[in-house]
Tab-separated table of N, CA and C in Angstrom:
chain	number	residue	atom	x	y	z
A	97	MET	N	-153.532	151.138	102.611
A	97	MET	CA	-154.553	152.112	102.943
A	97	MET	C	-154.315	152.661	104.352
A	98	LEU	N	-154.619	153.904	104.520
A	98	LEU	CA	-154.407	154.568	105.798
A	98	LEU	C	-155.231	153.927	106.914
A	99	ILE	N	-156.472	153.573	106.630
A	99	ILE	CA	-157.318	153.015	107.681
A	99	ILE	C	-156.731	151.711	108.207
A	100	ARG	N	-156.111	150.921	107.363
A	100	ARG	CA	-155.482	149.675	107.827
A	100	ARG	C	-154.313	149.967	108.747
A	101	GLN	N	-153.520	150.979	108.396
A	101	GLN	CA	-152.403	151.377	109.252
A	101	GLN	C	-152.921	151.850	110.612
A	102	ILE	N	-153.981	152.617	110.585
A	102	ILE	CA	-154.554	153.140	111.832
A	102	ILE	C	-155.126	152.005	112.672
A	103	GLU	N	-155.853	151.094	112.051
A	103	GLU	CA	-156.431	149.968	112.797
A	103	GLU	C	-155.328	149.150	113.463
A	104	LYS	N	-154.240	148.913	112.755
A	104	LYS	CA	-153.108	148.177	113.321
A	104	LYS	C	-152.510	148.952	114.498
A	105	PHE	N	-152.351	150.253	114.320
A	105	PHE	CA	-151.822	151.108	115.378
A	105	PHE	C	-152.716	151.058	116.609
A	106	LEU	N	-154.020	151.155	116.412
A	106	LEU	CA	-154.965	151.121	117.528
A	106	LEU	C	-154.883	149.795	118.279
A	107	GLU	N	-154.729	148.715	117.529
A	107	GLU	CA	-154.612	147.397	118.153
A	107	GLU	C	-153.310	147.287	118.950
A	108	GLU	N	-152.206	147.760	118.369
A	108	GLU	CA	-150.897	147.692	119.034
A	108	GLU	C	-150.854	148.518	120.310
A	109	THR	N	-151.479	149.665	120.289
A	109	THR	CA	-151.381	150.597	121.413
A	109	THR	C	-152.574	150.523	122.367
A	110	ALA	N	-153.605	149.798	121.988
A	110	ALA	CA	-154.842	149.719	122.769
A	110	ALA	C	-155.456	151.102	122.996
A	111	MET	N	-155.266	151.968	122.017
A	111	MET	CA	-155.798	153.328	122.090
A	111	MET	C	-157.207	153.355	121.498
A	112	PRO	N	-158.153	153.970	122.174
A	112	PRO	CA	-159.499	154.117	121.601
A	112	PRO	C	-159.457	154.994	120.338
A	113	SER	N	-160.324	154.686	119.407
A	113	SER	CA	-160.332	155.417	118.138
A	113	SER	C	-160.630	156.902	118.323
A	114	THR	N	-161.481	157.241	119.291
A	114	THR	CA	-161.795	158.654	119.501
A	114	THR	C	-160.590	159.424	120.056
A	115	LYS	N	-159.829	158.774	120.931
A	115	LYS	CA	-158.624	159.422	121.457
A	115	LYS	C	-157.613	159.622	120.331
A	116	PHE	N	-157.456	158.610	119.489
A	116	PHE	CA	-156.558	158.734	118.353
A	116	PHE	C	-156.970	159.912	117.478
A	117	GLY	N	-158.242	159.998	117.175
A	117	GLY	CA	-158.736	161.087	116.344
A	117	GLY	C	-158.464	162.447	116.948
A	118	ARG	N	-158.683	162.571	118.267
A	118	ARG	CA	-158.416	163.852	118.936
A	118	ARG	C	-156.935	164.208	118.875
A	119	LEU	N	-156.075	163.242	119.161
A	119	LEU	CA	-154.642	163.518	119.212
A	119	LEU	C	-154.027	163.724	117.826
A	120	ALA	N	-154.416	162.900	116.886
A	120	ALA	CA	-153.773	162.917	115.569
A	120	ALA	C	-154.398	163.901	114.588
A	121	ALA	N	-155.707	164.069	114.654
A	121	ALA	CA	-156.395	164.881	113.646
A	121	ALA	C	-157.249	165.991	114.243
A	122	HIS	N	-157.279	166.083	115.572
A	122	HIS	CA	-158.128	167.070	116.259
A	122	HIS	C	-159.593	166.879	115.893
A	123	ASP	N	-159.962	165.594	115.698
A	123	ASP	CA	-161.323	165.238	115.306
A	123	ASP	C	-161.642	163.865	115.890
A	124	PRO	N	-162.422	163.799	116.962
A	124	PRO	CA	-162.705	162.498	117.578
A	124	PRO	C	-163.453	161.526	116.669
A	125	ARG	N	-164.078	162.015	115.627
A	125	ARG	CA	-164.810	161.147	114.692
A	125	ARG	C	-163.962	160.732	113.487
A	126	PHE	N	-162.708	161.104	113.471
A	126	PHE	CA	-161.850	160.873	112.309
A	126	PHE	C	-161.823	159.400	111.891
A	127	VAL	N	-161.552	158.504	112.824
A	127	VAL	CA	-161.447	157.075	112.486
A	127	VAL	C	-162.799	156.540	112.029
A	128	LEU	N	-163.859	156.909	112.721
A	128	LEU	CA	-165.192	156.471	112.312
A	128	LEU	C	-165.500	156.932	110.889
A	129	ASP	N	-165.167	158.174	110.597
A	129	ASP	CA	-165.399	158.696	109.248
A	129	ASP	C	-164.584	157.922	108.208
A	130	LEU	N	-163.330	157.570	108.536
A	130	LEU	CA	-162.521	156.767	107.617
A	130	LEU	C	-163.151	155.397	107.400
A	131	ARG	N	-163.622	154.805	108.479
A	131	ARG	CA	-164.282	153.493	108.375
A	131	ARG	C	-165.515	153.564	107.490
A	132	ASN	N	-166.137	154.732	107.450
A	132	ASN	CA	-167.338	154.920	106.627
A	132	ASN	C	-167.035	155.456	105.235
A	133	GLY	N	-165.762	155.488	104.851
A	133	GLY	CA	-165.416	155.840	103.484
A	133	GLY	C	-164.782	157.196	103.263
A	134	ARG	N	-164.573	157.964	104.315
A	134	ARG	CA	-163.932	159.272	104.152
A	134	ARG	C	-162.522	159.092	103.584
A	135	THR	N	-162.149	159.944	102.657
A	135	THR	CA	-160.812	159.921	102.083
A	135	THR	C	-160.077	161.185	102.516
A	136	PRO	N	-159.017	161.022	103.320
A	136	PRO	CA	-158.298	162.208	103.798
A	136	PRO	C	-157.411	162.811	102.706
A	137	ARG	N	-157.159	164.096	102.833
A	137	ARG	CA	-156.250	164.773	101.915
A	137	ARG	C	-154.822	164.299	102.172
A	138	ALA	N	-153.944	164.557	101.231
A	138	ALA	CA	-152.545	164.113	101.323
A	138	ALA	C	-151.869	164.704	102.559
A	139	ARG	N	-152.125	165.967	102.848
A	139	ARG	CA	-151.509	166.600	104.025
A	139	ARG	C	-151.992	165.962	105.321
A	140	THR	N	-153.255	165.614	105.359
A	140	THR	CA	-153.805	164.962	106.545
A	140	THR	C	-153.187	163.577	106.704
A	141	ARG	N	-153.080	162.838	105.611
A	141	ARG	CA	-152.471	161.511	105.640
A	141	ARG	C	-151.041	161.593	106.169
A	142	THR	N	-150.291	162.558	105.692
A	142	THR	CA	-148.913	162.735	106.136
A	142	THR	C	-148.865	163.054	107.628
A	143	ARG	N	-149.742	163.928	108.086
A	143	ARG	CA	-149.782	164.305	109.500
A	143	ARG	C	-150.131	163.101	110.378
A	144	ILE	N	-151.069	162.270	109.938
A	144	ILE	CA	-151.486	161.092	110.696
A	144	ILE	C	-150.349	160.075	110.765
A	145	GLU	N	-149.693	159.834	109.642
A	145	GLU	CA	-148.574	158.890	109.618
A	145	GLU	C	-147.428	159.380	110.504
A	146	ARG	N	-147.164	160.676	110.476
A	146	ARG	CA	-146.122	161.252	111.325
A	146	ARG	C	-146.476	161.072	112.809
A	147	PHE	N	-147.747	161.306	113.153
A	147	PHE	CA	-148.190	161.121	114.536
A	147	PHE	C	-147.938	159.683	114.988
A	148	MET	N	-148.329	158.708	114.169
A	148	MET	CA	-148.168	157.308	114.558
A	148	MET	C	-146.687	156.955	114.726
A	149	ASN	N	-145.851	157.422	113.827
A	149	ASN	CA	-144.415	157.145	113.927
A	149	ASN	C	-143.807	157.770	115.174
A	150	GLN	N	-144.149	159.007	115.452
A	150	GLN	CA	-143.618	159.679	116.637
A	150	GLN	C	-144.128	159.027	117.919
A	151	TYR	N	-145.363	158.609	117.927
A	151	TYR	CA	-145.931	157.948	119.104
A	151	TYR	C	-145.187	156.636	119.371
A	152	ARG	N	-144.931	155.872	118.317
A	152	ARG	CA	-144.204	154.608	118.463
A	152	ARG	C	-142.781	154.861	118.976
A	153	GLU	N	-142.119	155.861	118.418
A	153	GLU	CA	-140.754	156.171	118.847
A	153	GLU	C	-140.723	156.556	120.319
A	154	THR	N	-141.688	157.342	120.740
A	154	THR	CA	-141.764	157.755	122.140
A	154	THR	C	-142.022	156.551	123.040
A	155	ALA	N	-142.921	155.681	122.626
A	155	ALA	CA	-143.243	154.508	123.421
A	155	ALA	C	-142.050	153.556	123.497
A	156	ASP	N	-141.285	153.437	122.419
A	156	ASP	CA	-140.111	152.575	122.404
A	156	ASP	C	-139.008	153.113	123.310
A	157	ALA	N	-138.947	154.421	123.441
A	157	ALA	CA	-137.907	155.057	124.262
A	157	ALA	C	-138.147	154.848	125.753
A	158	LEU	N	-139.396	154.570	126.110
A	158	LEU	CA	-139.720	154.403	127.539
A	158	LEU	C	-139.360	153.049	128.058
């Protein structure tokens, strides 16, 4: 599930959920909405997964 991937990402990066939502989905309530049962569209899921992968790659490069 996407929310599990996001929760793991937030824990690994110590990023607040609202910051993640702003950066990844342009919606500070995105993670809260997912926690409350929101189901993202396939394109949104792909965009979020791409954001997390790129963020990790950038952090690993530093």
